[in-house]
Amino acid sequence: MDPRRVLLCLLSVLGCTLADNPVVKTPYGMVQGIYVENVSVFYGIPFAKPPVGRLRWNAPETADAWGSEVYNATFQRPSCPQVHCDILSPPLVCPPQTSEDCLYLDIFTPRAPSPNVAEEYPVMVFIHGGNFVRMSGTSPLYDGRKLAGTRDVILVNINYRIGALGFLVTGETVSDARGNYGVLDQQFAMKWVKDNIGYFGGDPSKITLFGESAGAQSTLIHYTLPSSAPYFSRAIVESSPISIPYKRYPEAILLGAFLAELLGCTPRDMNCLRSKSSTEIANAQYQTRSKIASLKIMELFEPWGPFVDGDLIQAEPLVLIQQGEFNKKPLIIGTVAEETVQYIFSAWNSSVSMLKYEEVVFATYPSHVFEILNMYSPLENTTDERNTMVKMSTDLVFVCPTRNATRNIRSHGVKDVWLYVWDHAFSFPGWGHVTYCEGRVCHGSELVYLFHTEWAGGFKFTADEEVLSSQIMDFWANFAKRGNPNSFGATRQKSSAVEALNWPAYSSESSWSNYRFKAPTSEIEVKYHGYNCDFWDTIGYAA
């Protein structure tokens, strides 16, 4: 019997019994969660004031305490405003409801006290992806009951402002929208976790920050932000499109002007912009997706997001990492085998001719067209070059800049860094209307195995997939506990379902090896994409 549970029941104004839902006392007041399987879940805890009214396009502020009332954390709160998520995304990632009042987090804790009574649980803080315009920490794909309940960790899923509400720039004065609010929200949530997770049985000295896609970009931003350093102890970066350039001020201003025009406002008319509903703003933001605010074609894949403001964000994370300006913390970083299938096949929904492919290469890298076409030659006996574009863009945007970042992190003194590639396609029809990802290892393929949420879609893993899921869950949880995916280094923690390989840290001593997750057998691989990535390292990642 958990003595903390008894104490909290005695303190609670509910007069609860031991059979009731979990109750936790925090500095803000009592919080009542819900038992789900073998975890305690606390849904929708506010980590900041609602970003509405005067707080729209302003930095987050500390949430108000709820005092003597018991906060009802037994149901999910709305996610941040977005439109057409279901059109653009596979199943299990879109939120059922949205609201501008969305700065909440969900906490999944093991139901029992820590097995070692002298220790608290390590904490994993997840930042969701979605191109900075959609998805949510409350998405069914990220349900934390399996990860927290079977691996003795606490999982925290956070929301943050996305799209124009999170990243609009209209100017530099106090009354202007100055962008990067979504990043500030993430940092604010991280601080909340650091300050409060101990009340939920978590260890504030063992916080692992991790995210996928835009969440991985965000994790790398915090990995390079000195102001974020106190709030996490290690990080996991899953499929960050590292070489996508961030906007500079003129580009961000131009995108903001596009948005204002679509809303019937003049640029910088904040009264007009603030008079619009969050739904109107989300719809206008969606319409700006085809507008490029510069000649950088890769902006098409991420029109909204962080921009280099010279204050919070000094440069793209890869630039800062190359300069050695990052938080020297243990890191797991990696990609999936076919990262850009979804982007290429959605942007070009019919066959791409050789001539069109060459035009795209020219628009992306005009100074290195012939070298790139030689490295990624058009296919023979085909009228569709989209798979060639997938190979080229996966290397350019994901794989090779990830390797470059990993080598630079290592060269600047961080020995505890591990590189991986996920190379397994679903055995089940999990992509829904995103049919071109069936049978392929698309962006985000690892997530359903990491969170073990195939059940949420009514699917079932094969025996090999159960092993694969156990591998990634074990590695991530071991890293959160001890800063090493192999647990105690030479001694490894293994689940009953998996005999994991020893995963060597990335270094010249290990022949620059990475872990390749695949079924039926994962493997240690040496110099993944070495020739291709040597090529991109030579010509650089800025067109």
Short mmCIF file of N, CA and C in Angstrom, two decimals, residues 318-447:
data_model
loop_
_atom_site.label_atom_id
_atom_site.label_comp_id
_atom_site.label_asym_id
_atom_site.label_seq_id
_atom_site.Cartn_x
_atom_site.Cartn_y
_atom_site.Cartn_z
N LEU A 318 21.91 23.05 -35.97
CA LEU A 318 23.09 22.44 -36.57
C LEU A 318 24.26 23.42 -36.57
N VAL A 319 23.99 24.68 -36.85
CA VAL A 319 25.05 25.71 -36.85
C VAL A 319 25.65 25.84 -35.46
N LEU A 320 24.79 25.90 -34.45
CA LEU A 320 25.27 26.06 -33.08
C LEU A 320 26.04 24.83 -32.62
N ILE A 321 25.56 23.65 -33.02
CA ILE A 321 26.27 22.42 -32.66
C ILE A 321 27.65 22.39 -33.31
N GLN A 322 27.73 22.77 -34.56
CA GLN A 322 29.03 22.81 -35.25
C GLN A 322 30.00 23.77 -34.57
N GLN A 323 29.46 24.81 -33.95
CA GLN A 323 30.29 25.80 -33.25
C GLN A 323 30.56 25.39 -31.80
N GLY A 324 29.99 24.28 -31.36
CA GLY A 324 30.18 23.84 -29.99
C GLY A 324 29.31 24.57 -28.98
N GLU A 325 28.29 25.29 -29.46
CA GLU A 325 27.43 26.07 -28.58
C GLU A 325 26.14 25.30 -28.29
N PHE A 326 26.25 24.33 -27.41
CA PHE A 326 25.09 23.52 -27.05
C PHE A 326 25.29 22.98 -25.64
N ASN A 327 24.22 22.49 -25.06
CA ASN A 327 24.27 21.90 -23.72
C ASN A 327 24.89 20.51 -23.80
N LYS A 328 25.96 20.32 -23.11
CA LYS A 328 26.73 19.07 -23.22
C LYS A 328 26.07 17.98 -22.38
N LYS A 329 25.05 17.36 -22.97
CA LYS A 329 24.27 16.35 -22.26
C LYS A 329 24.17 15.08 -23.11
N PRO A 330 23.99 13.91 -22.48
CA PRO A 330 23.84 12.67 -23.24
C PRO A 330 22.68 12.74 -24.23
N LEU A 331 22.85 12.05 -25.36
CA LEU A 331 21.89 12.19 -26.45
C LEU A 331 21.72 10.88 -27.21
N ILE A 332 20.47 10.55 -27.53
CA ILE A 332 20.14 9.56 -28.56
C ILE A 332 19.54 10.32 -29.72
N ILE A 333 19.98 10.02 -30.93
CA ILE A 333 19.49 10.75 -32.09
C ILE A 333 19.41 9.79 -33.27
N GLY A 334 18.39 9.96 -34.11
CA GLY A 334 18.27 9.06 -35.25
C GLY A 334 17.16 9.44 -36.21
N THR A 335 16.99 8.60 -37.21
CA THR A 335 16.03 8.83 -38.29
C THR A 335 15.38 7.50 -38.66
N VAL A 336 14.41 7.57 -39.58
CA VAL A 336 13.84 6.35 -40.16
C VAL A 336 14.33 6.23 -41.59
N ALA A 337 14.14 5.06 -42.18
CA ALA A 337 14.80 4.73 -43.45
C ALA A 337 14.28 5.54 -44.64
N GLU A 338 13.00 5.89 -44.64
CA GLU A 338 12.42 6.60 -45.79
C GLU A 338 11.66 7.84 -45.31
N GLU A 339 12.38 8.76 -44.70
CA GLU A 339 11.77 9.89 -44.02
C GLU A 339 10.81 10.70 -44.89
N THR A 340 11.15 10.92 -46.15
CA THR A 340 10.43 11.93 -46.92
C THR A 340 9.37 11.39 -47.87
N VAL A 341 9.05 10.10 -47.77
CA VAL A 341 8.00 9.56 -48.65
C VAL A 341 6.72 10.37 -48.55
N GLN A 342 6.29 10.64 -47.32
CA GLN A 342 5.03 11.36 -47.14
C GLN A 342 5.10 12.77 -47.69
N TYR A 343 6.23 13.43 -47.52
CA TYR A 343 6.36 14.81 -48.01
C TYR A 343 6.41 14.85 -49.54
N ILE A 344 7.19 13.97 -50.14
CA ILE A 344 7.33 13.98 -51.60
C ILE A 344 6.03 13.57 -52.28
N PHE A 345 5.40 12.50 -51.80
CA PHE A 345 4.21 11.99 -52.47
C PHE A 345 2.97 12.84 -52.20
N SER A 346 2.99 13.65 -51.16
CA SER A 346 1.87 14.58 -50.95
C SER A 346 2.08 15.88 -51.71
N ALA A 347 3.33 16.32 -51.82
CA ALA A 347 3.62 17.55 -52.57
C ALA A 347 3.48 17.33 -54.07
N TRP A 348 3.88 16.14 -54.54
CA TRP A 348 3.75 15.79 -55.96
C TRP A 348 2.88 14.54 -56.03
N ASN A 349 1.57 14.73 -56.20
CA ASN A 349 0.64 13.60 -56.13
C ASN A 349 0.45 12.87 -57.44
N SER A 350 1.33 13.15 -58.41
CA SER A 350 1.36 12.39 -59.66
C SER A 350 2.81 12.24 -60.08
N SER A 351 3.05 11.48 -61.11
CA SER A 351 4.41 11.16 -61.54
C SER A 351 5.24 12.42 -61.78
N VAL A 352 6.51 12.33 -61.42
CA VAL A 352 7.46 13.43 -61.63
C VAL A 352 8.44 13.02 -62.72
N SER A 353 8.48 13.77 -63.78
CA SER A 353 9.38 13.44 -64.90
C SER A 353 10.82 13.74 -64.53
N MET A 354 11.75 13.23 -65.34
CA MET A 354 13.16 13.50 -65.12
C MET A 354 13.43 15.00 -65.18
N LEU A 355 12.80 15.69 -66.14
CA LEU A 355 13.01 17.14 -66.27
C LEU A 355 12.51 17.86 -65.02
N LYS A 356 11.34 17.47 -64.51
CA LYS A 356 10.80 18.12 -63.31
C LYS A 356 11.71 17.85 -62.11
N TYR A 357 12.22 16.63 -62.00
CA TYR A 357 13.15 16.31 -60.93
C TYR A 357 14.38 17.20 -60.99
N GLU A 358 14.92 17.39 -62.17
CA GLU A 358 16.09 18.25 -62.33
C GLU A 358 15.76 19.69 -61.97
N GLU A 359 14.55 20.14 -62.28
CA GLU A 359 14.13 21.50 -61.91
C GLU A 359 14.09 21.65 -60.39
N VAL A 360 13.58 20.61 -59.70
CA VAL A 360 13.51 20.66 -58.24
C VAL A 360 14.90 20.72 -57.63
N VAL A 361 15.83 19.93 -58.16
CA VAL A 361 17.20 19.97 -57.67
C VAL A 361 17.80 21.35 -57.88
N PHE A 362 17.56 21.93 -59.04
CA PHE A 362 18.08 23.27 -59.32
C PHE A 362 17.50 24.30 -58.35
N ALA A 363 16.20 24.20 -58.08
CA ALA A 363 15.56 25.16 -57.17
C ALA A 363 16.05 24.98 -55.74
N THR A 364 16.44 23.76 -55.37
CA THR A 364 16.87 23.49 -54.01
C THR A 364 18.34 23.83 -53.80
N TYR A 365 19.19 23.43 -54.74
CA TYR A 365 20.64 23.61 -54.62
C TYR A 365 21.22 24.07 -55.95
N PRO A 366 20.97 25.31 -56.34
CA PRO A 366 21.40 25.76 -57.67
C PRO A 366 22.91 25.72 -57.89
N SER A 367 23.69 25.79 -56.83
CA SER A 367 25.15 25.83 -57.00
C SER A 367 25.78 24.44 -57.09
N HIS A 368 24.98 23.38 -56.91
CA HIS A 368 25.55 22.03 -56.91
C HIS A 368 24.67 21.05 -57.70
N VAL A 369 24.01 21.56 -58.73
CA VAL A 369 23.05 20.74 -59.48
C VAL A 369 23.70 19.49 -60.06
N PHE A 370 24.82 19.65 -60.75
CA PHE A 370 25.41 18.52 -61.46
C PHE A 370 25.98 17.48 -60.50
N GLU A 371 26.56 17.93 -59.39
CA GLU A 371 27.07 16.98 -58.41
C GLU A 371 25.93 16.16 -57.81
N ILE A 372 24.80 16.83 -57.51
CA ILE A 372 23.67 16.12 -56.89
C ILE A 372 23.05 15.15 -57.87
N LEU A 373 22.89 15.57 -59.13
CA LEU A 373 22.31 14.67 -60.13
C LEU A 373 23.22 13.49 -60.42
N ASN A 374 24.50 13.67 -60.25
CA ASN A 374 25.43 12.56 -60.41
C ASN A 374 25.32 11.59 -59.23
N MET A 375 25.16 12.14 -58.02
CA MET A 375 25.03 11.30 -56.83
C MET A 375 23.68 10.59 -56.80
N TYR A 376 22.62 11.30 -57.18
CA TYR A 376 21.26 10.74 -57.17
C TYR A 376 20.72 10.77 -58.60
N SER A 377 21.25 9.88 -59.39
CA SER A 377 20.94 9.86 -60.82
C SER A 377 19.49 9.47 -61.06
N PRO A 378 18.87 10.06 -62.09
CA PRO A 378 17.51 9.65 -62.46
C PRO A 378 17.47 8.15 -62.75
N LEU A 379 16.35 7.54 -62.41
CA LEU A 379 16.19 6.11 -62.59
C LEU A 379 16.01 5.75 -64.06
N GLU A 380 16.45 4.57 -64.43
CA GLU A 380 16.24 4.09 -65.80
C GLU A 380 14.89 3.40 -65.91
N ASN A 381 14.32 3.46 -67.09
CA ASN A 381 13.08 2.75 -67.40
C ASN A 381 11.93 3.15 -66.47
N THR A 382 11.83 4.44 -66.19
CA THR A 382 10.71 4.93 -65.38
C THR A 382 10.34 6.33 -65.83
N THR A 383 9.08 6.66 -65.63
CA THR A 383 8.62 8.02 -65.91
C THR A 383 8.31 8.77 -64.61
N ASP A 384 8.68 8.18 -63.50
CA ASP A 384 8.37 8.77 -62.20
C ASP A 384 9.62 8.78 -61.33
N GLU A 385 10.11 9.97 -61.02
CA GLU A 385 11.35 10.13 -60.26
C GLU A 385 11.10 10.42 -58.78
N ARG A 386 9.90 10.19 -58.30
CA ARG A 386 9.62 10.52 -56.90
C ARG A 386 10.45 9.69 -55.93
N ASN A 387 10.70 8.43 -56.24
CA ASN A 387 11.54 7.63 -55.34
C ASN A 387 12.98 8.12 -55.33
N THR A 388 13.46 8.63 -56.45
CA THR A 388 14.78 9.26 -56.47
C THR A 388 14.79 10.49 -55.58
N MET A 389 13.71 11.27 -55.65
CA MET A 389 13.58 12.47 -54.81
C MET A 389 13.53 12.09 -53.34
N VAL A 390 12.89 10.96 -53.03
CA VAL A 390 12.83 10.50 -51.64
C VAL A 390 14.24 10.18 -51.13
N LYS A 391 15.03 9.47 -51.92
CA LYS A 391 16.39 9.13 -51.51
C LYS A 391 17.23 10.38 -51.29
N MET A 392 17.15 11.29 -52.23
CA MET A 392 17.95 12.51 -52.13
C MET A 392 17.52 13.36 -50.94
N SER A 393 16.21 13.60 -50.80
CA SER A 393 15.74 14.49 -49.74
C SER A 393 15.85 13.86 -48.36
N THR A 394 15.71 12.54 -48.25
CA THR A 394 15.92 11.88 -46.96
C THR A 394 17.35 12.09 -46.48
N ASP A 395 18.31 11.95 -47.39
CA ASP A 395 19.70 12.19 -47.02
C ASP A 395 19.95 13.65 -46.70
N LEU A 396 19.44 14.55 -47.53
CA LEU A 396 19.71 15.97 -47.38
C LEU A 396 19.07 16.56 -46.14
N VAL A 397 17.81 16.22 -45.88
CA VAL A 397 17.06 16.88 -44.82
C VAL A 397 17.21 16.17 -43.47
N PHE A 398 17.34 14.85 -43.49
CA PHE A 398 17.32 14.08 -42.24
C PHE A 398 18.63 13.36 -41.94
N VAL A 399 18.95 12.35 -42.75
CA VAL A 399 20.00 11.39 -42.38
C VAL A 399 21.36 12.05 -42.25
N CYS A 400 21.78 12.77 -43.27
CA CYS A 400 23.16 13.28 -43.27
C CYS A 400 23.39 14.45 -42.32
N PRO A 401 22.46 15.41 -42.21
CA PRO A 401 22.67 16.42 -41.18
C PRO A 401 22.60 15.85 -39.77
N THR A 402 21.82 14.76 -39.59
CA THR A 402 21.80 14.09 -38.29
C THR A 402 23.17 13.49 -37.99
N ARG A 403 23.77 12.84 -38.99
CA ARG A 403 25.11 12.30 -38.79
C ARG A 403 26.11 13.42 -38.52
N ASN A 404 25.97 14.52 -39.25
CA ASN A 404 26.87 15.66 -39.07
C ASN A 404 26.76 16.21 -37.65
N ALA A 405 25.52 16.37 -37.18
CA ALA A 405 25.32 16.87 -35.82
C ALA A 405 25.92 15.90 -34.80
N THR A 406 25.71 14.60 -35.02
CA THR A 406 26.22 13.60 -34.09
C THR A 406 27.74 13.65 -34.00
N ARG A 407 28.39 13.76 -35.14
CA ARG A 407 29.86 13.83 -35.15
C ARG A 407 30.36 15.09 -34.47
N ASN A 408 29.66 16.21 -34.67
CA ASN A 408 30.09 17.45 -34.04
C ASN A 408 29.84 17.43 -32.54
N ILE A 409 28.74 16.84 -32.12
CA ILE A 409 28.49 16.70 -30.68
C ILE A 409 29.60 15.87 -30.05
N ARG A 410 29.95 14.80 -30.72
CA ARG A 410 31.04 13.95 -30.23
C ARG A 410 32.37 14.72 -30.20
N SER A 411 32.66 15.47 -31.27
CA SER A 411 33.94 16.17 -31.34
C SER A 411 34.07 17.28 -30.31
N HIS A 412 32.93 17.76 -29.81
CA HIS A 412 32.95 18.81 -28.79
C HIS A 412 32.83 18.24 -27.37
N GLY A 413 33.16 16.96 -27.23
CA GLY A 413 33.36 16.42 -25.89
C GLY A 413 32.27 15.58 -25.30
N VAL A 414 31.15 15.38 -26.02
CA VAL A 414 30.08 14.54 -25.47
C VAL A 414 30.30 13.11 -25.96
N LYS A 415 30.73 12.24 -25.08
CA LYS A 415 30.98 10.86 -25.46
C LYS A 415 29.72 10.01 -25.43
N ASP A 416 28.74 10.44 -24.64
CA ASP A 416 27.51 9.65 -24.49
C ASP A 416 26.48 10.07 -25.53
N VAL A 417 26.71 9.65 -26.78
CA VAL A 417 25.78 9.93 -27.86
C VAL A 417 25.62 8.67 -28.71
N TRP A 418 24.37 8.34 -29.00
CA TRP A 418 24.04 7.10 -29.72
C TRP A 418 23.21 7.44 -30.95
N LEU A 419 23.55 6.81 -32.08
CA LEU A 419 22.88 7.05 -33.36
C LEU A 419 22.09 5.80 -33.76
N TYR A 420 20.88 6.01 -34.33
CA TYR A 420 20.07 4.86 -34.75
C TYR A 420 19.39 5.14 -36.09
N VAL A 421 18.93 4.07 -36.73
CA VAL A 421 18.05 4.13 -37.90
C VAL A 421 16.92 3.14 -37.66
N TRP A 422 15.68 3.60 -37.85
CA TRP A 422 14.53 2.70 -37.75
C TRP A 422 14.20 2.20 -39.15
N ASP A 423 14.15 0.89 -39.32
CA ASP A 423 13.98 0.33 -40.66
C ASP A 423 12.95 -0.80 -40.65
N HIS A 424 11.75 -0.49 -40.16
CA HIS A 424 10.69 -1.49 -40.16
C HIS A 424 9.37 -0.83 -40.57
N ALA A 425 8.69 -1.43 -41.53
CA ALA A 425 7.38 -0.97 -41.98
C ALA A 425 6.28 -1.73 -41.25
N PHE A 426 5.14 -1.10 -41.06
CA PHE A 426 4.02 -1.73 -40.37
C PHE A 426 3.63 -3.05 -41.04
N SER A 427 3.27 -4.04 -40.24
CA SER A 427 2.69 -5.27 -40.76
C SER A 427 1.17 -5.12 -40.91
N PHE A 428 0.63 -4.03 -40.41
CA PHE A 428 -0.81 -3.80 -40.38
C PHE A 428 -1.13 -2.52 -41.16
N PRO A 429 -2.37 -2.31 -41.58
CA PRO A 429 -2.73 -1.14 -42.38
C PRO A 429 -2.90 0.11 -41.53
N GLY A 430 -1.80 0.61 -40.97
CA GLY A 430 -1.87 1.68 -39.99
C GLY A 430 -1.80 3.09 -40.54
N TRP A 431 -1.66 3.25 -41.85
CA TRP A 431 -1.50 4.59 -42.42
C TRP A 431 -2.80 5.22 -42.91
N GLY A 432 -3.88 4.45 -42.86
CA GLY A 432 -5.17 5.01 -43.26
C GLY A 432 -5.16 5.51 -44.69
N HIS A 433 -5.60 6.77 -44.88
CA HIS A 433 -5.67 7.33 -46.24
C HIS A 433 -4.30 7.71 -46.79
N VAL A 434 -3.27 7.66 -45.97
CA VAL A 434 -1.91 7.94 -46.46
C VAL A 434 -1.38 6.66 -47.09
N THR A 435 -2.00 6.26 -48.18
CA THR A 435 -1.78 4.93 -48.76
C THR A 435 -0.37 4.72 -49.29
N TYR A 436 0.30 5.80 -49.70
CA TYR A 436 1.64 5.64 -50.25
C TYR A 436 2.67 5.26 -49.19
N CYS A 437 2.28 5.26 -47.92
CA CYS A 437 3.20 4.81 -46.87
C CYS A 437 3.03 3.34 -46.53
N GLU A 438 1.99 2.69 -47.06
CA GLU A 438 1.81 1.27 -46.78
C GLU A 438 3.01 0.47 -47.30
N GLY A 439 3.60 -0.34 -46.43
CA GLY A 439 4.75 -1.15 -46.81
C GLY A 439 6.05 -0.39 -46.84
N ARG A 440 6.04 0.88 -46.42
CA ARG A 440 7.26 1.69 -46.44
C ARG A 440 7.56 2.21 -45.03
N VAL A 441 8.80 2.60 -44.83
CA VAL A 441 9.23 3.08 -43.51
C VAL A 441 9.14 4.59 -43.50
N CYS A 442 7.93 5.08 -43.35
CA CYS A 442 7.67 6.52 -43.43
C CYS A 442 8.02 7.23 -42.13
N HIS A 443 8.11 8.54 -42.24
CA HIS A 443 8.34 9.44 -41.12
C HIS A 443 7.37 9.11 -39.99
N GLY A 444 7.90 8.88 -38.80
CA GLY A 444 7.07 8.57 -37.65
C GLY A 444 6.77 7.10 -37.45
N SER A 445 7.38 6.23 -38.26
CA SER A 445 7.06 4.80 -38.19
C SER A 445 7.36 4.18 -36.84
N GLU A 446 8.32 4.73 -36.11
CA GLU A 446 8.73 4.11 -34.85
C GLU A 446 7.79 4.40 -33.69
N LEU A 447 6.93 5.42 -33.82
CA LEU A 447 6.19 5.91 -32.67
C LEU A 447 5.20 4.90 -32.10
#
